[in-house]
mmCIF file of C-alpha atoms in Angstrom:
data_model
loop_
_atom_site.group_PDB
_atom_site.id
_atom_site.type_symbol
_atom_site.label_atom_id
_atom_site.label_comp_id
_atom_site.label_asym_id
_atom_site.label_seq_id
_atom_site.Cartn_x
_atom_site.Cartn_y
_atom_site.Cartn_z
ATOM 1 C CA UNK A 1 125.824 37.501 -58.870
ATOM 2 C CA UNK A 2 124.949 37.233 -62.342
ATOM 3 C CA UNK A 3 125.801 39.483 -65.176
ATOM 4 C CA UNK A 4 124.269 40.774 -68.466
ATOM 5 C CA UNK A 5 126.878 41.676 -71.030
ATOM 6 C CA UNK A 6 124.334 43.737 -73.168
ATOM 7 C CA UNK A 7 124.342 46.104 -70.287
ATOM 8 C CA UNK A 8 128.008 47.155 -70.609
ATOM 9 C CA UNK A 9 128.522 51.004 -71.003
ATOM 10 C CA UNK A 10 124.500 51.481 -71.063
ATOM 11 C CA UNK A 11 122.650 53.972 -68.616
ATOM 12 C CA UNK A 12 120.336 52.019 -66.361
ATOM 13 C CA UNK A 13 117.873 54.332 -63.996
ATOM 14 C CA UNK A 14 116.354 52.659 -61.068
ATOM 15 C CA UNK A 15 113.605 54.129 -58.734
ATOM 16 C CA UNK A 16 113.438 53.150 -55.176
ATOM 17 C CA UNK A 17 117.113 52.228 -55.342
ATOM 18 C CA UNK A 18 118.035 52.788 -51.771
ATOM 19 C CA UNK A 19 117.511 49.151 -50.558
ATOM 20 C CA UNK A 20 115.749 45.914 -51.414
ATOM 21 C CA UNK A 21 115.025 44.962 -54.766
ATOM 22 C CA UNK A 22 116.265 48.143 -56.304
ATOM 23 C CA UNK A 23 119.462 48.257 -54.291
ATOM 24 C CA UNK A 24 120.241 44.564 -55.526
ATOM 25 C CA UNK A 25 119.193 45.276 -59.129
ATOM 26 C CA UNK A 26 121.664 48.097 -59.134
ATOM 27 C CA UNK A 27 124.663 46.062 -57.871
ATOM 28 C CA UNK A 28 124.029 43.626 -60.852
ATOM 29 C CA UNK A 29 123.682 46.273 -63.284
ATOM 30 C CA UNK A 30 127.068 47.772 -62.210
ATOM 31 C CA UNK A 31 128.699 44.065 -61.987
ATOM 32 C CA UNK A 32 127.656 44.046 -65.757
ATOM 33 C CA UNK A 33 129.287 47.358 -66.720
ATOM 34 C CA UNK A 34 126.134 49.558 -66.668
ATOM 35 C CA UNK A 35 126.400 53.229 -65.700
ATOM 36 C CA UNK A 36 123.764 53.725 -63.072
ATOM 37 C CA UNK A 37 121.211 56.627 -62.035
ATOM 38 C CA UNK A 38 119.719 55.939 -58.317
ATOM 39 C CA UNK A 39 116.495 57.504 -57.443
ATOM 40 C CA UNK A 40 114.861 57.391 -54.105
ATOM 41 C CA UNK A 41 113.502 59.705 -51.250
ATOM 42 C CA UNK A 42 116.285 58.893 -48.871
ATOM 43 C CA UNK A 43 119.504 60.711 -50.467
ATOM 44 C CA UNK A 44 121.885 59.556 -47.729
ATOM 45 C CA UNK A 45 121.018 55.958 -48.480
ATOM 46 C CA UNK A 46 121.400 56.497 -52.005
ATOM 47 C CA UNK A 47 125.098 58.322 -51.583
ATOM 48 C CA UNK A 48 126.000 55.101 -49.684
ATOM 49 C CA UNK A 49 124.868 52.565 -52.228
ATOM 50 C CA UNK A 50 126.212 54.691 -54.955
ATOM 51 C CA UNK A 51 129.717 55.064 -53.177
ATOM 52 C CA UNK A 52 129.750 51.306 -52.629
ATOM 53 C CA UNK A 53 129.125 50.735 -56.658
ATOM 54 C CA UNK A 54 131.635 53.135 -57.636
ATOM 55 C CA UNK A 55 134.401 51.636 -55.397
ATOM 56 C CA UNK A 56 133.630 48.057 -56.092
ATOM 57 C CA UNK A 57 132.693 48.231 -59.922
ATOM 58 C CA UNK A 58 134.401 51.231 -61.167
ATOM 59 C CA UNK A 59 131.183 52.669 -62.985
ATOM 60 C CA UNK A 60 129.422 55.815 -63.232
ATOM 61 C CA UNK A 61 126.702 55.910 -60.537
ATOM 62 C CA UNK A 62 124.714 59.278 -59.872
ATOM 63 C CA UNK A 63 122.355 59.379 -56.742
ATOM 64 C CA UNK A 64 119.567 61.721 -57.118
ATOM 65 C CA UNK A 65 116.561 62.602 -54.659
ATOM 66 C CA UNK A 66 113.178 61.957 -55.953
ATOM 67 C CA UNK A 67 109.738 61.462 -54.210
ATOM 68 C CA UNK A 68 107.366 59.983 -56.673
ATOM 69 C CA UNK A 69 104.458 61.323 -54.273
ATOM 70 C CA UNK A 70 105.378 64.696 -55.805
ATOM 71 C CA UNK A 71 104.721 64.050 -59.509
ATOM 72 C CA UNK A 72 105.342 67.901 -60.387
ATOM 73 C CA UNK A 73 109.045 67.032 -59.632
ATOM 74 C CA UNK A 74 109.433 64.024 -61.992
ATOM 75 C CA UNK A 75 110.124 65.857 -65.201
ATOM 76 C CA UNK A 76 112.781 68.199 -64.008
ATOM 77 C CA UNK A 77 114.778 65.246 -62.435
ATOM 78 C CA UNK A 78 114.592 63.309 -65.792
ATOM 79 C CA UNK A 79 115.603 66.323 -67.794
ATOM 80 C CA UNK A 80 118.579 66.325 -65.587
ATOM 81 C CA UNK A 81 119.454 62.965 -65.920
ATOM 82 C CA UNK A 82 119.278 62.987 -69.742
ATOM 83 C CA UNK A 83 121.183 66.064 -69.753
ATOM 84 C CA UNK A 84 123.978 64.530 -67.551
ATOM 85 C CA UNK A 85 123.975 60.939 -69.226
ATOM 86 C CA UNK A 86 123.152 61.602 -72.853
ATOM 87 C CA UNK A 87 120.251 59.222 -72.813
ATOM 88 C CA UNK A 88 118.426 56.349 -70.653
ATOM 89 C CA UNK A 89 118.735 52.876 -72.136
ATOM 90 C CA UNK A 90 116.912 50.988 -69.262
ATOM 91 C CA UNK A 91 114.362 52.410 -66.822
ATOM 92 C CA UNK A 92 113.541 50.368 -63.820
ATOM 93 C CA UNK A 93 110.434 51.491 -62.244
ATOM 94 C CA UNK A 94 110.959 49.755 -58.872
ATOM 95 C CA UNK A 95 109.559 52.193 -56.186
ATOM 96 C CA UNK A 96 106.334 51.286 -54.574
ATOM 97 C CA UNK A 97 104.654 50.327 -51.160
ATOM 98 C CA UNK A 98 101.540 49.027 -49.631
ATOM 99 C CA UNK A 99 99.380 49.036 -46.758
ATOM 100 C CA UNK A 100 97.633 45.612 -45.558
ATOM 101 C CA UNK A 101 94.177 46.749 -44.199
ATOM 102 C CA UNK A 102 90.513 45.800 -44.695
ATOM 103 C CA UNK A 103 88.652 48.086 -47.514
ATOM 104 C CA UNK A 104 86.716 49.980 -44.569
ATOM 105 C CA UNK A 105 89.907 50.966 -42.594
ATOM 106 C CA UNK A 106 92.039 52.198 -45.268
ATOM 107 C CA UNK A 107 92.538 55.848 -44.954
ATOM 108 C CA UNK A 108 91.998 58.438 -47.722
ATOM 109 C CA UNK A 109 95.704 59.594 -47.174
ATOM 110 C CA UNK A 110 96.806 55.979 -47.829
ATOM 111 C CA UNK A 111 94.695 55.366 -50.929
ATOM 112 C CA UNK A 112 96.045 58.565 -52.416
ATOM 113 C CA UNK A 113 99.729 57.907 -51.495
ATOM 114 C CA UNK A 114 99.708 54.309 -52.850
ATOM 115 C CA UNK A 115 98.306 55.357 -56.034
ATOM 116 C CA UNK A 116 100.461 58.580 -56.260
ATOM 117 C CA UNK A 117 103.603 56.500 -56.083
ATOM 118 C CA UNK A 118 102.617 52.928 -57.506
ATOM 119 C CA UNK A 119 100.829 54.209 -60.346
ATOM 120 C CA UNK A 120 101.034 57.914 -61.099
ATOM 121 C CA UNK A 121 104.832 58.161 -60.306
ATOM 122 C CA UNK A 122 105.550 55.031 -62.337
ATOM 123 C CA UNK A 123 103.523 56.556 -65.439
ATOM 124 C CA UNK A 124 105.190 59.986 -65.284
ATOM 125 C CA UNK A 125 108.691 58.344 -65.085
ATOM 126 C CA UNK A 126 107.880 56.306 -68.020
ATOM 127 C CA UNK A 127 106.317 59.229 -69.976
ATOM 128 C CA UNK A 128 109.745 61.185 -69.494
ATOM 129 C CA UNK A 129 111.832 58.368 -71.224
ATOM 130 C CA UNK A 130 109.512 57.485 -74.209
ATOM 131 C CA UNK A 131 110.275 60.268 -76.478
ATOM 132 C CA UNK A 132 114.033 59.548 -76.419
ATOM 133 C CA UNK A 133 113.625 55.904 -76.615
ATOM 134 C CA UNK A 134 111.361 56.313 -79.626
ATOM 135 C CA UNK A 135 113.823 58.236 -81.465
ATOM 136 C CA UNK A 136 116.862 55.922 -80.848
ATOM 137 C CA UNK A 137 114.580 52.931 -81.653
ATOM 138 C CA UNK A 138 115.769 51.077 -78.462
ATOM 139 C CA UNK A 139 115.279 50.984 -74.913
ATOM 140 C CA UNK A 140 113.712 48.943 -72.184
ATOM 141 C CA UNK A 141 110.963 49.925 -69.684
ATOM 142 C CA UNK A 142 110.847 47.469 -66.500
ATOM 143 C CA UNK A 143 107.923 48.131 -64.370
ATOM 144 C CA UNK A 144 107.622 46.273 -61.066
ATOM 145 C CA UNK A 145 104.208 45.158 -60.380
ATOM 146 C CA UNK A 146 103.261 42.055 -58.289
ATOM 147 C CA UNK A 147 101.572 38.866 -58.095
ATOM 148 C CA UNK A 148 98.926 41.056 -56.240
ATOM 149 C CA UNK A 149 98.138 42.488 -59.663
ATOM 150 C CA UNK A 150 96.985 39.086 -60.755
ATOM 151 C CA UNK A 151 95.357 37.513 -57.727
ATOM 152 C CA UNK A 152 93.808 40.072 -55.443
ATOM 153 C CA UNK A 153 93.213 38.934 -51.770
ATOM 154 C CA UNK A 154 91.750 40.347 -48.695
ATOM 155 C CA UNK A 155 93.329 43.168 -46.854
ATOM 156 C CA UNK A 156 95.102 44.254 -49.875
ATOM 157 C CA UNK A 157 92.237 45.765 -51.929
ATOM 158 C CA UNK A 158 93.982 49.208 -52.457
ATOM 159 C CA UNK A 159 97.316 47.881 -53.071
ATOM 160 C CA UNK A 160 96.147 45.146 -55.433
ATOM 161 C CA UNK A 161 94.362 47.940 -57.277
ATOM 162 C CA UNK A 162 97.346 50.010 -57.936
ATOM 163 C CA UNK A 163 99.126 46.769 -59.212
ATOM 164 C CA UNK A 164 96.405 45.627 -61.712
ATOM 165 C CA UNK A 165 96.500 49.277 -62.816
ATOM 166 C CA UNK A 166 100.407 48.917 -63.209
ATOM 167 C CA UNK A 167 99.838 45.606 -65.328
ATOM 168 C CA UNK A 168 97.113 47.159 -67.543
ATOM 169 C CA UNK A 169 99.372 50.069 -68.113
ATOM 170 C CA UNK A 170 102.402 47.759 -68.805
ATOM 171 C CA UNK A 171 100.366 45.731 -71.382
ATOM 172 C CA UNK A 172 99.148 48.578 -73.274
ATOM 173 C CA UNK A 173 102.564 50.356 -73.192
ATOM 174 C CA UNK A 174 104.167 47.146 -74.601
ATOM 175 C CA UNK A 175 102.015 47.156 -77.722
ATOM 176 C CA UNK A 176 102.449 51.023 -78.267
ATOM 177 C CA UNK A 177 106.347 50.633 -78.362
ATOM 178 C CA UNK A 178 106.738 47.374 -80.145
ATOM 179 C CA UNK A 179 107.026 49.016 -83.337
ATOM 180 C CA UNK A 180 109.725 51.413 -82.251
ATOM 181 C CA UNK A 181 112.027 48.667 -80.939
ATOM 182 C CA UNK A 182 111.466 49.596 -77.213
ATOM 183 C CA UNK A 183 110.899 46.451 -74.920
ATOM 184 C CA UNK A 184 108.482 46.741 -72.102
ATOM 185 C CA UNK A 185 108.682 44.079 -69.347
ATOM 186 C CA UNK A 186 106.390 43.529 -66.031
ATOM 187 C CA UNK A 187 108.029 41.847 -63.156
ATOM 188 C CA UNK A 188 105.576 40.036 -60.884
ATOM 189 C CA UNK A 189 107.242 38.740 -57.852
ATOM 190 C CA UNK A 190 105.385 37.495 -54.628
ATOM 191 C CA UNK A 191 106.423 38.383 -51.026
ATOM 192 C CA UNK A 192 109.896 39.390 -50.870
ATOM 193 C CA UNK A 193 112.412 39.660 -47.832
ATOM 194 C CA UNK A 194 112.487 43.672 -47.659
ATOM 195 C CA UNK A 195 111.445 46.361 -45.452
ATOM 196 C CA UNK A 196 107.973 46.578 -47.395
ATOM 197 C CA UNK A 197 106.523 44.666 -44.935
ATOM 198 C CA UNK A 198 107.641 47.078 -42.000
ATOM 199 C CA UNK A 199 104.747 49.467 -43.314
ATOM 200 C CA UNK A 200 102.322 47.033 -45.017
ATOM 201 C CA UNK A 201 102.131 44.845 -42.170
ATOM 202 C CA UNK A 202 103.671 46.168 -38.771
ATOM 203 C CA UNK A 203 102.239 42.885 -36.664
ATOM 204 C CA UNK A 204 104.739 40.746 -38.528
ATOM 205 C CA UNK A 205 102.186 37.975 -38.924
ATOM 206 C CA UNK A 206 102.164 37.810 -42.780
ATOM 207 C CA UNK A 207 106.045 37.279 -42.907
ATOM 208 C CA UNK A 208 105.899 34.886 -40.250
ATOM 209 C CA UNK A 209 103.119 33.041 -41.872
ATOM 210 C CA UNK A 210 105.086 32.766 -45.077
ATOM 211 C CA UNK A 211 108.029 31.299 -43.550
ATOM 212 C CA UNK A 212 110.524 29.901 -45.997
ATOM 213 C CA UNK A 213 108.241 30.659 -49.166
ATOM 214 C CA UNK A 214 109.294 34.447 -48.953
ATOM 215 C CA UNK A 215 111.429 35.466 -51.805
ATOM 216 C CA UNK A 216 114.963 36.996 -51.754
ATOM 217 C CA UNK A 217 115.566 40.048 -53.341
ATOM 218 C CA UNK A 218 118.874 38.667 -54.836
ATOM 219 C CA UNK A 219 116.949 35.980 -56.788
ATOM 220 C CA UNK A 220 114.434 38.417 -58.153
ATOM 221 C CA UNK A 221 117.113 40.815 -59.018
ATOM 222 C CA UNK A 222 119.139 38.166 -60.868
ATOM 223 C CA UNK A 223 116.190 37.432 -63.198
ATOM 224 C CA UNK A 224 115.316 41.122 -63.933
ATOM 225 C CA UNK A 225 118.899 42.029 -65.027
ATOM 226 C CA UNK A 226 119.479 38.852 -66.963
ATOM 227 C CA UNK A 227 116.296 39.848 -68.997
ATOM 228 C CA UNK A 228 117.454 43.489 -69.668
ATOM 229 C CA UNK A 229 117.402 44.348 -73.335
ATOM 230 C CA UNK A 230 115.632 41.673 -74.346
ATOM 231 C CA UNK A 231 112.087 41.149 -75.430
ATOM 232 C CA UNK A 232 110.969 39.481 -72.391
ATOM 233 C CA UNK A 233 107.087 39.925 -71.794
ATOM 234 C CA UNK A 234 106.764 39.148 -67.993
ATOM 235 C CA UNK A 235 108.838 37.521 -65.026
ATOM 236 C CA UNK A 236 106.839 35.740 -62.466
ATOM 237 C CA UNK A 237 107.978 34.670 -59.294
ATOM 238 C CA UNK A 238 107.606 32.137 -57.468
ATOM 239 C CA UNK A 239 106.358 29.346 -60.035
ATOM 240 C CA UNK A 240 103.931 28.123 -57.589
ATOM 241 C CA UNK A 241 102.442 31.500 -56.687
ATOM 242 C CA UNK A 242 102.282 32.364 -60.541
ATOM 243 C CA UNK A 243 100.283 29.099 -60.980
ATOM 244 C CA UNK A 244 97.725 30.103 -58.494
ATOM 245 C CA UNK A 245 97.464 33.355 -60.303
ATOM 246 C CA UNK A 246 96.785 31.533 -63.432
ATOM 247 C CA UNK A 247 94.237 28.861 -62.009
ATOM 248 C CA UNK A 248 92.526 32.001 -60.440
ATOM 249 C CA UNK A 249 92.202 33.363 -64.078
ATOM 250 C CA UNK A 250 90.545 30.229 -65.199
ATOM 251 C CA UNK A 251 88.673 29.373 -62.078
ATOM 252 C CA UNK A 252 88.197 32.335 -59.811
ATOM 253 C CA UNK A 253 85.259 31.081 -57.720
ATOM 254 C CA UNK A 254 87.040 27.784 -57.003
ATOM 255 C CA UNK A 255 90.171 29.686 -55.823
ATOM 256 C CA UNK A 256 88.225 32.039 -53.799
ATOM 257 C CA UNK A 257 86.276 29.331 -52.071
ATOM 258 C CA UNK A 258 88.995 27.078 -51.248
ATOM 259 C CA UNK A 259 91.708 29.644 -50.837
ATOM 260 C CA UNK A 260 90.003 31.657 -48.388
ATOM 261 C CA UNK A 261 91.551 30.933 -45.153
ATOM 262 C CA UNK A 262 95.119 31.113 -46.693
ATOM 263 C CA UNK A 263 94.259 34.540 -48.382
ATOM 264 C CA UNK A 264 93.456 35.938 -44.660
ATOM 265 C CA UNK A 265 96.518 35.242 -43.372
ATOM 266 C CA UNK A 266 97.837 38.843 -43.364
#
């Protein structure tokens, strides 16, 4: 488990921290001496993670319930966090979900839900930490996007649209906050071994087709935590998939033509 000495006694807030990448990131921040605030819908799971962190690492860890699909709740939660901690040094916007379906089959409720959590919730969480980070002339906002934000594929039209939105927002935000000494980083992982696919692809076909190419949350968390409080623009994983995204940016017609069969393996 990698440690980052810059996090000692800092306050790190992580959304979607009840499992998967958020949970693994929390463990590594705690191992580095950071105090944590964990946010998710499932308070019972959060309390279990927080109890483990306090017991193993001896740092402060505050679990708080938050549903990003309810944007009106976000400001009050963040005001409470700032009141209790004195300030947020790192915000990790990790929460998100996807549904894999052809565009004609995606329900309006799923469209609304994915944009509410993946985009609107992320933006409002970020908005709540910007003023204090600007005043302090320090801080780090980390937005977990996806390789789907760079290379859209069939059966992920709405999910890819949300991640394209996250990258657009992140790139603009980075330029806005650079003059204030606040770092902004995009994390763009490919498919990870989490419960994401239980909802995105209940058939299990996509994970089965990926096989050994699927990423571990531990590896992604290691790289994310190592980059905290440094001026890192992006982290793209795995390398071979990011190469495909770059190739697509240069030769989109070629990639769409020859990658069609692989893209439909969802």
